[in-house]
Amino acid sequence: MPELPEVETVRRGLVPAMEGAVIASAQVNRPDLRWPFPENMAARLTGQRVTTLRRRSKYILADLSGGESLLIHLGMSGRMTVSGDPLGQFHHNHPTPQKHDHVVFDMDNGARITFNDPRRFGAMDLMDTAAADTHPLLAKLGPEPLGNAFDESYLADALKPRNTPIKSALLDQRIVAGLGNIYVCEALYRAGLSPKRRARNISRARAAALVPIIRDVLRDAINAGGSSLRDFRQADGELGYFQHSFDVYDREGQPCRTPGCTNTIHRIVQSGRSSFYCPSCQR
């Protein structure tokens, strides 16, 4: 499932083709993905100018000139790719339509944005822009980890009453939005914290130290174009490269990369998810 860096990478790739441009034609090729599409979605999108393309947690939000916003969730296998961009940043020719091209936007600048989703776990919805924060998928989200509201005091206070493992607490989207399994594993390794530690037992100083570490991990991943483990592609069709920089994720049995450490990376299962960590370096 794409996490914050992958979604932000896609958003940044779509901006040159979509932001400020008009959706000249919207084509919806099936009635639903994970959930039914909103009523008359193609007609409601056609002729609308994309005023802003933003991200909230793992969702892309396209604010439209008519006062609605299009919410896009990539799901497990969803890809949004750009072709025919007049700025020359993407492939010039539109590719042959594929079986799983479920939604297609032709922009007035010549760009085409194709949403391809073989497993159909993605989603799209339309909502009033002014009320976007109350949408069921967005209403209970915590602060953005790269935003000002996610600071040292906030995280320390948020963790204090939690009797869950720190790994589970950081995956809770009500505490911090957008973090997923990969980047929580990597952040906890850099912080020297075991994923098994109870959130409420972590000192304020160590909780505070997690904030810049989480931000650094996310920024490093964004700069690398995200992580491509199976289906993820950037908007230009390229792979992300952060998977080559994993310190612990998916490295079970391999040597710990901390200088002087002779242990190997271990894997445990927490709440149905694999946690990777070094038992010597993470306490």
PDB file of C-alpha atoms in Angstrom:
ATOM      1  CA  MET A   1       0.000   0.000   0.000  1.00  0.00           C
ATOM      2  CA  PRO A   2       1.593   3.336  -0.977  1.00  0.00           C
ATOM      3  CA  GLU A   3       2.534   5.457   2.012  1.00  0.00           C
ATOM      4  CA  LEU A   4       3.041   9.199   2.331  1.00  0.00           C
ATOM      5  CA  PRO A   5       6.285   9.415   0.278  1.00  0.00           C
ATOM      6  CA  GLU A   6       4.805   7.476  -2.640  1.00  0.00           C
ATOM      7  CA  VAL A   7       1.599   9.524  -2.679  1.00  0.00           C
ATOM      8  CA  GLU A   8       3.547  12.784  -2.392  1.00  0.00           C
ATOM      9  CA  THR A   9       5.815  11.661  -5.237  1.00  0.00           C
ATOM     10  CA  VAL A  10       2.782  11.013  -7.445  1.00  0.00           C
ATOM     11  CA  ARG A  11       1.226  14.345  -6.478  1.00  0.00           C
ATOM     12  CA  ARG A  12       4.391  16.233  -7.407  1.00  0.00           C
ATOM     13  CA  GLY A  13       4.521  14.395 -10.713  1.00  0.00           C
ATOM     14  CA  LEU A  14       0.926  15.319 -11.533  1.00  0.00           C
ATOM     15  CA  VAL A  15       1.240  19.015 -10.677  1.00  0.00           C
ATOM     16  CA  PRO A  16       2.851  20.164 -13.982  1.00  0.00           C
ATOM     17  CA  ALA A  17       0.172  18.396 -16.023  1.00  0.00           C
ATOM     18  CA  MET A  18      -2.921  19.056 -13.916  1.00  0.00           C
ATOM     19  CA  GLU A  19      -2.604  22.123 -11.715  1.00  0.00           C
ATOM     20  CA  GLY A  20      -4.046  25.160 -13.469  1.00  0.00           C
ATOM     21  CA  ALA A  21      -5.324  23.067 -16.392  1.00  0.00           C
ATOM     22  CA  VAL A  22      -8.917  22.245 -17.323  1.00  0.00           C
ATOM     23  CA  ILE A  23     -10.218  18.675 -17.476  1.00  0.00           C
ATOM     24  CA  ALA A  24     -11.378  18.800 -21.092  1.00  0.00           C
ATOM     25  CA  SER A  25     -12.766  15.287 -20.906  1.00  0.00           C
ATOM     26  CA  ALA A  26     -13.192  12.767 -18.114  1.00  0.00           C
ATOM     27  CA  GLN A  27     -13.712   9.118 -18.992  1.00  0.00           C
ATOM     28  CA  VAL A  28     -14.957   6.657 -16.348  1.00  0.00           C
ATOM     29  CA  ASN A  29     -14.805   3.072 -17.616  1.00  0.00           C
ATOM     30  CA  ARG A  30     -16.507   1.175 -14.800  1.00  0.00           C
ATOM     31  CA  PRO A  31     -19.056   1.954 -12.058  1.00  0.00           C
ATOM     32  CA  ASP A  32     -16.741   1.428  -9.119  1.00  0.00           C
ATOM     33  CA  LEU A  33     -13.328   0.616  -7.708  1.00  0.00           C
ATOM     34  CA  ARG A  34     -13.198  -0.232  -4.016  1.00  0.00           C
ATOM     35  CA  TRP A  35     -16.465   1.683  -3.669  1.00  0.00           C
ATOM     36  CA  PRO A  36     -18.918   3.028  -6.260  1.00  0.00           C
ATOM     37  CA  PHE A  37     -17.858   6.208  -8.002  1.00  0.00           C
ATOM     38  CA  PRO A  38     -19.898   9.321  -7.161  1.00  0.00           C
ATOM     39  CA  GLU A  39     -22.968   9.927  -9.283  1.00  0.00           C
ATOM     40  CA  ASN A  40     -22.262  11.545 -12.682  1.00  0.00           C
ATOM     41  CA  MET A  41     -18.553  11.773 -11.872  1.00  0.00           C
ATOM     42  CA  ALA A  42     -17.414  12.190 -15.471  1.00  0.00           C
ATOM     43  CA  ALA A  43     -19.881  15.014 -16.142  1.00  0.00           C
ATOM     44  CA  ARG A  44     -19.058  16.754 -12.850  1.00  0.00           C
ATOM     45  CA  LEU A  45     -15.346  16.719 -13.663  1.00  0.00           C
ATOM     46  CA  THR A  46     -15.493  17.699 -17.323  1.00  0.00           C
ATOM     47  CA  GLY A  47     -14.839  21.412 -17.818  1.00  0.00           C
ATOM     48  CA  GLN A  48     -13.449  21.927 -14.316  1.00  0.00           C
ATOM     49  CA  ARG A  49     -10.117  23.647 -13.756  1.00  0.00           C
ATOM     50  CA  VAL A  50      -7.790  22.027 -11.229  1.00  0.00           C
ATOM     51  CA  THR A  51      -6.925  24.984  -9.020  1.00  0.00           C
ATOM     52  CA  THR A  52      -4.765  23.126  -6.497  1.00  0.00           C
ATOM     53  CA  LEU A  53      -3.372  19.618  -6.236  1.00  0.00           C
ATOM     54  CA  ARG A  54      -2.625  18.753  -2.613  1.00  0.00           C
ATOM     55  CA  ARG A  55      -2.124  15.748  -0.365  1.00  0.00           C
ATOM     56  CA  ARG A  56      -3.728  14.766   2.944  1.00  0.00           C
ATOM     57  CA  SER A  57      -2.234  11.656   4.530  1.00  0.00           C
ATOM     58  CA  LYS A  58      -2.252   8.984   1.789  1.00  0.00           C
ATOM     59  CA  TYR A  59      -4.870  10.781  -0.339  1.00  0.00           C
ATOM     60  CA  ILE A  60      -4.453  13.175  -3.271  1.00  0.00           C
ATOM     61  CA  LEU A  61      -6.974  16.011  -3.371  1.00  0.00           C
ATOM     62  CA  ALA A  62      -7.646  17.962  -6.560  1.00  0.00           C
ATOM     63  CA  ASP A  63      -9.499  21.194  -5.757  1.00  0.00           C
ATOM     64  CA  LEU A  64     -11.715  22.211  -8.672  1.00  0.00           C
ATOM     65  CA  SER A  65     -12.927  25.591  -9.879  1.00  0.00           C
ATOM     66  CA  GLY A  66     -16.574  24.651  -9.344  1.00  0.00           C
ATOM     67  CA  GLY A  67     -16.165  24.240  -5.594  1.00  0.00           C
ATOM     68  CA  GLU A  68     -15.749  20.477  -5.403  1.00  0.00           C
ATOM     69  CA  SER A  69     -12.626  18.434  -4.670  1.00  0.00           C
ATOM     70  CA  LEU A  70     -11.706  15.094  -6.179  1.00  0.00           C
ATOM     71  CA  LEU A  71     -10.294  12.645  -3.629  1.00  0.00           C
ATOM     72  CA  ILE A  72      -7.961   9.993  -5.043  1.00  0.00           C
ATOM     73  CA  HIS A  73      -6.680   6.946  -3.184  1.00  0.00           C
ATOM     74  CA  LEU A  74      -4.210   4.727  -5.040  1.00  0.00           C
ATOM     75  CA  GLY A  75      -5.036   1.573  -3.084  1.00  0.00           C
ATOM     76  CA  MET A  76      -2.730  -1.422  -3.404  1.00  0.00           C
ATOM     77  CA  SER A  77      -2.015  -1.375  -7.133  1.00  0.00           C
ATOM     78  CA  GLY A  78      -3.278   1.969  -8.408  1.00  0.00           C
ATOM     79  CA  ARG A  79      -1.083   4.084 -10.673  1.00  0.00           C
ATOM     80  CA  MET A  80      -1.603   7.567 -12.063  1.00  0.00           C
ATOM     81  CA  THR A  81       0.567   8.148 -15.102  1.00  0.00           C
ATOM     82  CA  VAL A  82       0.918  11.133 -17.393  1.00  0.00           C
ATOM     83  CA  SER A  83       1.359  11.109 -21.155  1.00  0.00           C
ATOM     84  CA  GLY A  84       1.372  13.769 -23.847  1.00  0.00           C
ATOM     85  CA  ASP A  85       2.491  16.588 -21.534  1.00  0.00           C
ATOM     86  CA  PRO A  86       3.263  19.724 -23.582  1.00  0.00           C
ATOM     87  CA  LEU A  87       6.020  20.738 -21.159  1.00  0.00           C
ATOM     88  CA  GLY A  88       8.045  17.739 -22.295  1.00  0.00           C
ATOM     89  CA  GLN A  89       8.379  16.221 -18.839  1.00  0.00           C
ATOM     90  CA  PHE A  90       6.538  13.018 -19.724  1.00  0.00           C
ATOM     91  CA  HIS A  91       6.135  10.650 -22.658  1.00  0.00           C
ATOM     92  CA  HIS A  92       4.918  12.561 -25.691  1.00  0.00           C
ATOM     93  CA  ASN A  93       2.657   9.865 -27.118  1.00  0.00           C
ATOM     94  CA  HIS A  94      -0.415   8.514 -25.387  1.00  0.00           C
ATOM     95  CA  PRO A  95      -0.029   4.784 -24.767  1.00  0.00           C
ATOM     96  CA  THR A  96      -2.492   2.198 -26.047  1.00  0.00           C
ATOM     97  CA  PRO A  97      -5.405   1.922 -23.591  1.00  0.00           C
ATOM     98  CA  GLN A  98      -5.040  -0.976 -21.177  1.00  0.00           C
ATOM     99  CA  LYS A  99      -7.625  -3.295 -19.620  1.00  0.00           C
ATOM    100  CA  HIS A 100      -7.363  -1.722 -16.170  1.00  0.00           C
ATOM    101  CA  ASP A 101      -7.392   1.944 -17.237  1.00  0.00           C
ATOM    102  CA  HIS A 102     -10.474   2.736 -15.172  1.00  0.00           C
ATOM    103  CA  VAL A 103     -10.430   6.562 -15.201  1.00  0.00           C
ATOM    104  CA  VAL A 104      -8.836   8.830 -17.803  1.00  0.00           C
ATOM    105  CA  PHE A 105      -8.523  12.630 -17.732  1.00  0.00           C
ATOM    106  CA  ASP A 106      -7.683  14.506 -20.926  1.00  0.00           C
ATOM    107  CA  MET A 107      -6.489  17.977 -19.982  1.00  0.00           C
ATOM    108  CA  ASP A 108      -6.817  21.076 -22.140  1.00  0.00           C
ATOM    109  CA  ASN A 109      -3.019  21.391 -22.260  1.00  0.00           C
ATOM    110  CA  GLY A 110      -2.673  18.073 -24.116  1.00  0.00           C
ATOM    111  CA  ALA A 111      -1.773  15.944 -21.109  1.00  0.00           C
ATOM    112  CA  ARG A 112      -3.573  12.712 -20.352  1.00  0.00           C
ATOM    113  CA  ILE A 113      -3.742  11.296 -16.823  1.00  0.00           C
ATOM    114  CA  THR A 114      -4.615   7.621 -16.597  1.00  0.00           C
ATOM    115  CA  PHE A 115      -5.651   5.840 -13.413  1.00  0.00           C
ATOM    116  CA  ASN A 116      -4.815   2.158 -13.812  1.00  0.00           C
ATOM    117  CA  ASP A 117      -5.698  -0.221 -10.984  1.00  0.00           C
ATOM    118  CA  PRO A 118      -5.623  -3.987 -11.659  1.00  0.00           C
ATOM    119  CA  ARG A 119      -6.696  -5.007  -8.149  1.00  0.00           C
ATOM    120  CA  ARG A 120      -9.308  -2.230  -7.825  1.00  0.00           C
ATOM    121  CA  PHE A 121      -8.541  -1.331  -4.217  1.00  0.00           C
ATOM    122  CA  GLY A 122      -8.210   2.332  -5.135  1.00  0.00           C
ATOM    123  CA  ALA A 123     -10.965   4.889  -4.769  1.00  0.00           C
ATOM    124  CA  MET A 124     -12.213   8.245  -6.010  1.00  0.00           C
ATOM    125  CA  ASP A 125     -14.831  10.528  -4.520  1.00  0.00           C
ATOM    126  CA  LEU A 126     -16.142  14.060  -4.941  1.00  0.00           C
ATOM    127  CA  MET A 127     -16.936  16.421  -2.061  1.00  0.00           C
ATOM    128  CA  ASP A 128     -17.468  20.093  -1.371  1.00  0.00           C
ATOM    129  CA  THR A 129     -14.034  21.666  -1.015  1.00  0.00           C
ATOM    130  CA  ALA A 130     -15.147  23.769   1.936  1.00  0.00           C
ATOM    131  CA  ALA A 131     -16.199  20.627   3.818  1.00  0.00           C
ATOM    132  CA  ALA A 132     -13.351  18.344   2.733  1.00  0.00           C
ATOM    133  CA  ASP A 133     -11.994  18.003   6.261  1.00  0.00           C
ATOM    134  CA  THR A 134     -15.267  16.389   7.347  1.00  0.00           C
ATOM    135  CA  HIS A 135     -15.157  13.643   4.712  1.00  0.00           C
ATOM    136  CA  PRO A 136     -15.318  10.204   6.416  1.00  0.00           C
ATOM    137  CA  LEU A 137     -11.841   9.285   5.126  1.00  0.00           C
ATOM    138  CA  LEU A 138     -10.273  12.538   6.345  1.00  0.00           C
ATOM    139  CA  ALA A 139     -12.198  13.618   9.428  1.00  0.00           C
ATOM    140  CA  LYS A 140     -10.270  11.640  12.041  1.00  0.00           C
ATOM    141  CA  LEU A 141      -6.767  11.982  10.629  1.00  0.00           C
ATOM    142  CA  GLY A 142      -3.987  13.261  12.862  1.00  0.00           C
ATOM    143  CA  PRO A 143      -1.514  15.979  11.877  1.00  0.00           C
ATOM    144  CA  GLU A 144       0.781  15.704   8.888  1.00  0.00           C
ATOM    145  CA  PRO A 145       4.255  14.523   9.958  1.00  0.00           C
ATOM    146  CA  LEU A 146       5.905  17.169   7.753  1.00  0.00           C
ATOM    147  CA  GLY A 147       3.641  19.944   9.067  1.00  0.00           C
ATOM    148  CA  ASN A 148       4.049  22.361  11.955  1.00  0.00           C
ATOM    149  CA  ALA A 149       1.323  20.749  14.082  1.00  0.00           C
ATOM    150  CA  PHE A 150       3.404  17.579  14.393  1.00  0.00           C
ATOM    151  CA  ASP A 151       5.992  18.784  16.871  1.00  0.00           C
ATOM    152  CA  GLU A 152       7.887  17.359  19.830  1.00  0.00           C
ATOM    153  CA  SER A 153       5.318  18.304  22.462  1.00  0.00           C
ATOM    154  CA  TYR A 154       2.423  16.972  20.418  1.00  0.00           C
ATOM    155  CA  LEU A 155       3.964  13.532  19.864  1.00  0.00           C
ATOM    156  CA  ALA A 156       5.094  13.153  23.481  1.00  0.00           C
ATOM    157  CA  ASP A 157       1.575  14.005  24.697  1.00  0.00           C
ATOM    158  CA  ALA A 158      -0.069  11.736  22.123  1.00  0.00           C
ATOM    159  CA  LEU A 159       2.033   8.711  23.075  1.00  0.00           C
ATOM    160  CA  LYS A 160       1.765   9.092  26.840  1.00  0.00           C
ATOM    161  CA  PRO A 161      -1.695   7.503  27.336  1.00  0.00           C
ATOM    162  CA  ARG A 162      -1.110   4.725  24.790  1.00  0.00           C
ATOM    163  CA  ASN A 163      -0.491   1.221  26.126  1.00  0.00           C
ATOM    164  CA  THR A 164       0.132  -0.156  22.638  1.00  0.00           C
ATOM    165  CA  PRO A 165       3.567  -0.868  21.149  1.00  0.00           C
ATOM    166  CA  ILE A 166       5.211   2.249  19.716  1.00  0.00           C
ATOM    167  CA  LYS A 167       5.052   0.647  16.261  1.00  0.00           C
ATOM    168  CA  SER A 168       1.263   0.349  16.475  1.00  0.00           C
ATOM    169  CA  ALA A 169       0.905   3.865  17.872  1.00  0.00           C
ATOM    170  CA  LEU A 170       2.798   5.416  14.956  1.00  0.00           C
ATOM    171  CA  LEU A 171       0.698   3.452  12.481  1.00  0.00           C
ATOM    172  CA  ASP A 172      -2.464   4.887  14.034  1.00  0.00           C
ATOM    173  CA  GLN A 173      -3.617   7.514  11.525  1.00  0.00           C
ATOM    174  CA  ARG A 174      -5.384   9.388  14.326  1.00  0.00           C
ATOM    175  CA  ILE A 175      -2.001  10.111  15.925  1.00  0.00           C
ATOM    176  CA  VAL A 176      -0.041  10.964  12.797  1.00  0.00           C
ATOM    177  CA  ALA A 177      -1.290  10.863   9.211  1.00  0.00           C
ATOM    178  CA  GLY A 178       0.381   9.079   6.338  1.00  0.00           C
ATOM    179  CA  LEU A 179       2.878   6.821   8.085  1.00  0.00           C
ATOM    180  CA  GLY A 180       2.856   3.168   7.100  1.00  0.00           C
ATOM    181  CA  ASN A 181       4.761   0.016   7.893  1.00  0.00           C
ATOM    182  CA  ILE A 182       7.911   0.728   5.891  1.00  0.00           C
ATOM    183  CA  TYR A 183       8.694   4.174   7.214  1.00  0.00           C
ATOM    184  CA  VAL A 184       7.764   3.431  10.826  1.00  0.00           C
ATOM    185  CA  CYS A 185      10.225   0.507  10.781  1.00  0.00           C
ATOM    186  CA  GLU A 186      12.929   2.733   9.322  1.00  0.00           C
ATOM    187  CA  ALA A 187      12.267   5.612  11.729  1.00  0.00           C
ATOM    188  CA  LEU A 188      12.345   3.364  14.793  1.00  0.00           C
ATOM    189  CA  TYR A 189      15.678   1.933  13.671  1.00  0.00           C
ATOM    190  CA  ARG A 190      17.188   5.386  13.276  1.00  0.00           C
ATOM    191  CA  ALA A 191      15.796   6.338  16.698  1.00  0.00           C
ATOM    192  CA  GLY A 192      17.150   3.193  18.356  1.00  0.00           C
ATOM    193  CA  LEU A 193      13.690   2.253  19.621  1.00  0.00           C
ATOM    194  CA  SER A 194      12.378  -1.300  19.661  1.00  0.00           C
ATOM    195  CA  PRO A 195       9.001  -1.682  17.926  1.00  0.00           C
ATOM    196  CA  LYS A 196       7.934  -3.687  20.979  1.00  0.00           C
ATOM    197  CA  ARG A 197       8.358  -0.815  23.436  1.00  0.00           C
ATOM    198  CA  ARG A 198       5.108   0.427  24.953  1.00  0.00           C
ATOM    199  CA  ALA A 199       4.316   3.930  23.745  1.00  0.00           C
ATOM    200  CA  ARG A 200       3.475   5.191  27.227  1.00  0.00           C
ATOM    201  CA  ASN A 201       6.857   4.026  28.584  1.00  0.00           C
ATOM    202  CA  ILE A 202       8.874   6.117  26.148  1.00  0.00           C
ATOM    203  CA  SER A 203      10.336   9.215  27.778  1.00  0.00           C
ATOM    204  CA  ARG A 204       9.352  12.657  26.552  1.00  0.00           C
ATOM    205  CA  ALA A 205      12.919  13.235  25.404  1.00  0.00           C
ATOM    206  CA  ARG A 206      12.966  10.096  23.247  1.00  0.00           C
ATOM    207  CA  ALA A 207       9.466  10.784  21.921  1.00  0.00           C
ATOM    208  CA  ALA A 208      10.518  14.311  21.010  1.00  0.00           C
ATOM    209  CA  ALA A 209      13.624  12.988  19.249  1.00  0.00           C
ATOM    210  CA  LEU A 210      11.397  10.835  17.030  1.00  0.00           C
ATOM    211  CA  VAL A 211       9.856  13.872  15.312  1.00  0.00           C
ATOM    212  CA  PRO A 212      12.911  15.034  13.296  1.00  0.00           C
ATOM    213  CA  ILE A 213      13.849  11.409  12.609  1.00  0.00           C
ATOM    214  CA  ILE A 214      10.421  10.662  11.112  1.00  0.00           C
ATOM    215  CA  ARG A 215      10.667  13.797   8.994  1.00  0.00           C
ATOM    216  CA  ASP A 216      14.161  12.897   7.783  1.00  0.00           C
ATOM    217  CA  VAL A 217      13.069   9.383   6.788  1.00  0.00           C
ATOM    218  CA  LEU A 218      10.081  10.749   4.861  1.00  0.00           C
ATOM    219  CA  ARG A 219      12.127  13.445   3.116  1.00  0.00           C
ATOM    220  CA  ASP A 220      14.799  10.915   2.147  1.00  0.00           C
ATOM    221  CA  ALA A 221      12.112   8.650   0.708  1.00  0.00           C
ATOM    222  CA  ILE A 222      10.435  11.489  -1.211  1.00  0.00           C
ATOM    223  CA  ASN A 223      13.777  12.553  -2.655  1.00  0.00           C
ATOM    224  CA  ALA A 224      14.279   8.964  -3.824  1.00  0.00           C
ATOM    225  CA  GLY A 225      10.866   8.881  -5.488  1.00  0.00           C
ATOM    226  CA  GLY A 226       9.330   6.588  -2.875  1.00  0.00           C
ATOM    227  CA  SER A 227       9.696   2.817  -2.585  1.00  0.00           C
ATOM    228  CA  SER A 228       8.729   0.401  -5.358  1.00  0.00           C
ATOM    229  CA  LEU A 229       8.203  -3.032  -3.853  1.00  0.00           C
ATOM    230  CA  ARG A 230       5.570  -4.391  -6.225  1.00  0.00           C
ATOM    231  CA  ASP A 231       3.207  -2.054  -8.074  1.00  0.00           C
ATOM    232  CA  PHE A 232       4.208   1.511  -7.280  1.00  0.00           C
ATOM    233  CA  ARG A 233       5.271   3.780 -10.137  1.00  0.00           C
ATOM    234  CA  GLN A 234       5.846   7.516 -10.269  1.00  0.00           C
ATOM    235  CA  ALA A 235       3.682   9.684 -12.523  1.00  0.00           C
ATOM    236  CA  ASP A 236       6.203   9.353 -15.347  1.00  0.00           C
ATOM    237  CA  GLY A 237       6.137   5.561 -15.044  1.00  0.00           C
ATOM    238  CA  GLU A 238       9.520   5.295 -13.330  1.00  0.00           C
ATOM    239  CA  LEU A 239      10.204   3.217 -10.231  1.00  0.00           C
ATOM    240  CA  GLY A 240      10.955   4.707  -6.843  1.00  0.00           C
ATOM    241  CA  TYR A 241      14.400   3.956  -5.425  1.00  0.00           C
ATOM    242  CA  PHE A 242      14.196   4.247  -1.640  1.00  0.00           C
ATOM    243  CA  GLN A 243      13.926   0.444  -1.288  1.00  0.00           C
ATOM    244  CA  HIS A 244      17.656   0.330  -2.033  1.00  0.00           C
ATOM    245  CA  SER A 245      18.258   2.385   1.129  1.00  0.00           C
ATOM    246  CA  PHE A 246      16.260   0.303   3.607  1.00  0.00           C
ATOM    247  CA  ASP A 247      18.164  -0.239   6.841  1.00  0.00           C
ATOM    248  CA  VAL A 248      15.764  -2.799   8.318  1.00  0.00           C
ATOM    249  CA  TYR A 249      12.579  -3.198   6.286  1.00  0.00           C
ATOM    250  CA  ASP A 250      12.450  -6.538   4.429  1.00  0.00           C
ATOM    251  CA  ARG A 251      16.024  -7.354   5.532  1.00  0.00           C
ATOM    252  CA  GLU A 252      15.304 -10.257   7.878  1.00  0.00           C
ATOM    253  CA  GLY A 253      18.469 -12.268   8.591  1.00  0.00           C
ATOM    254  CA  GLN A 254      20.783  -9.725   6.984  1.00  0.00           C
ATOM    255  CA  PRO A 255      23.542  -7.962   8.956  1.00  0.00           C
ATOM    256  CA  CYS A 256      22.640  -4.823  10.883  1.00  0.00           C
ATOM    257  CA  ARG A 257      24.151  -1.768   9.218  1.00  0.00           C
ATOM    258  CA  THR A 258      25.092   0.000  12.435  1.00  0.00           C
ATOM    259  CA  PRO A 259      28.916   0.161  12.553  1.00  0.00           C
ATOM    260  CA  GLY A 260      30.227  -2.306  15.114  1.00  0.00           C
ATOM    261  CA  CYS A 261      26.962  -4.237  15.479  1.00  0.00           C
ATOM    262  CA  THR A 262      27.302  -7.981  14.858  1.00  0.00           C
ATOM    263  CA  ASN A 263      23.599  -8.833  15.078  1.00  0.00           C
ATOM    264  CA  THR A 264      21.177  -9.439  12.224  1.00  0.00           C
ATOM    265  CA  ILE A 265      17.786  -7.936  11.417  1.00  0.00           C
ATOM    266  CA  HIS A 266      14.873  -9.768  13.050  1.00  0.00           C
ATOM    267  CA  ARG A 267      11.242  -9.918  11.997  1.00  0.00           C
ATOM    268  CA  ILE A 268       8.231 -10.168  14.278  1.00  0.00           C
ATOM    269  CA  VAL A 269       4.513  -9.861  13.550  1.00  0.00           C
ATOM    270  CA  GLN A 270       2.581  -7.081  15.270  1.00  0.00           C
ATOM    271  CA  SER A 271      -1.134  -6.628  14.592  1.00  0.00           C
ATOM    272  CA  GLY A 272      -0.786  -8.683  11.450  1.00  0.00           C
ATOM    273  CA  ARG A 273       2.096  -6.593  10.090  1.00  0.00           C
ATOM    274  CA  SER A 274       5.778  -7.498   9.855  1.00  0.00           C
ATOM    275  CA  SER A 275       8.124  -5.429  11.999  1.00  0.00           C
ATOM    276  CA  PHE A 276      11.824  -5.441  11.145  1.00  0.00           C
ATOM    277  CA  TYR A 277      14.390  -4.326  13.708  1.00  0.00           C
ATOM    278  CA  CYS A 278      17.812  -4.951  15.242  1.00  0.00           C
ATOM    279  CA  PRO A 279      17.436  -6.295  18.795  1.00  0.00           C
ATOM    280  CA  SER A 280      20.894  -5.012  19.727  1.00  0.00           C
ATOM    281  CA  CYS A 281      20.542  -1.437  18.435  1.00  0.00           C
ATOM    282  CA  GLN A 282      16.865  -0.908  19.211  1.00  0.00           C
ATOM    283  CA  ARG A 283      15.844  -0.963  22.876  1.00  0.00           C
TER     284      ARG A 283
END
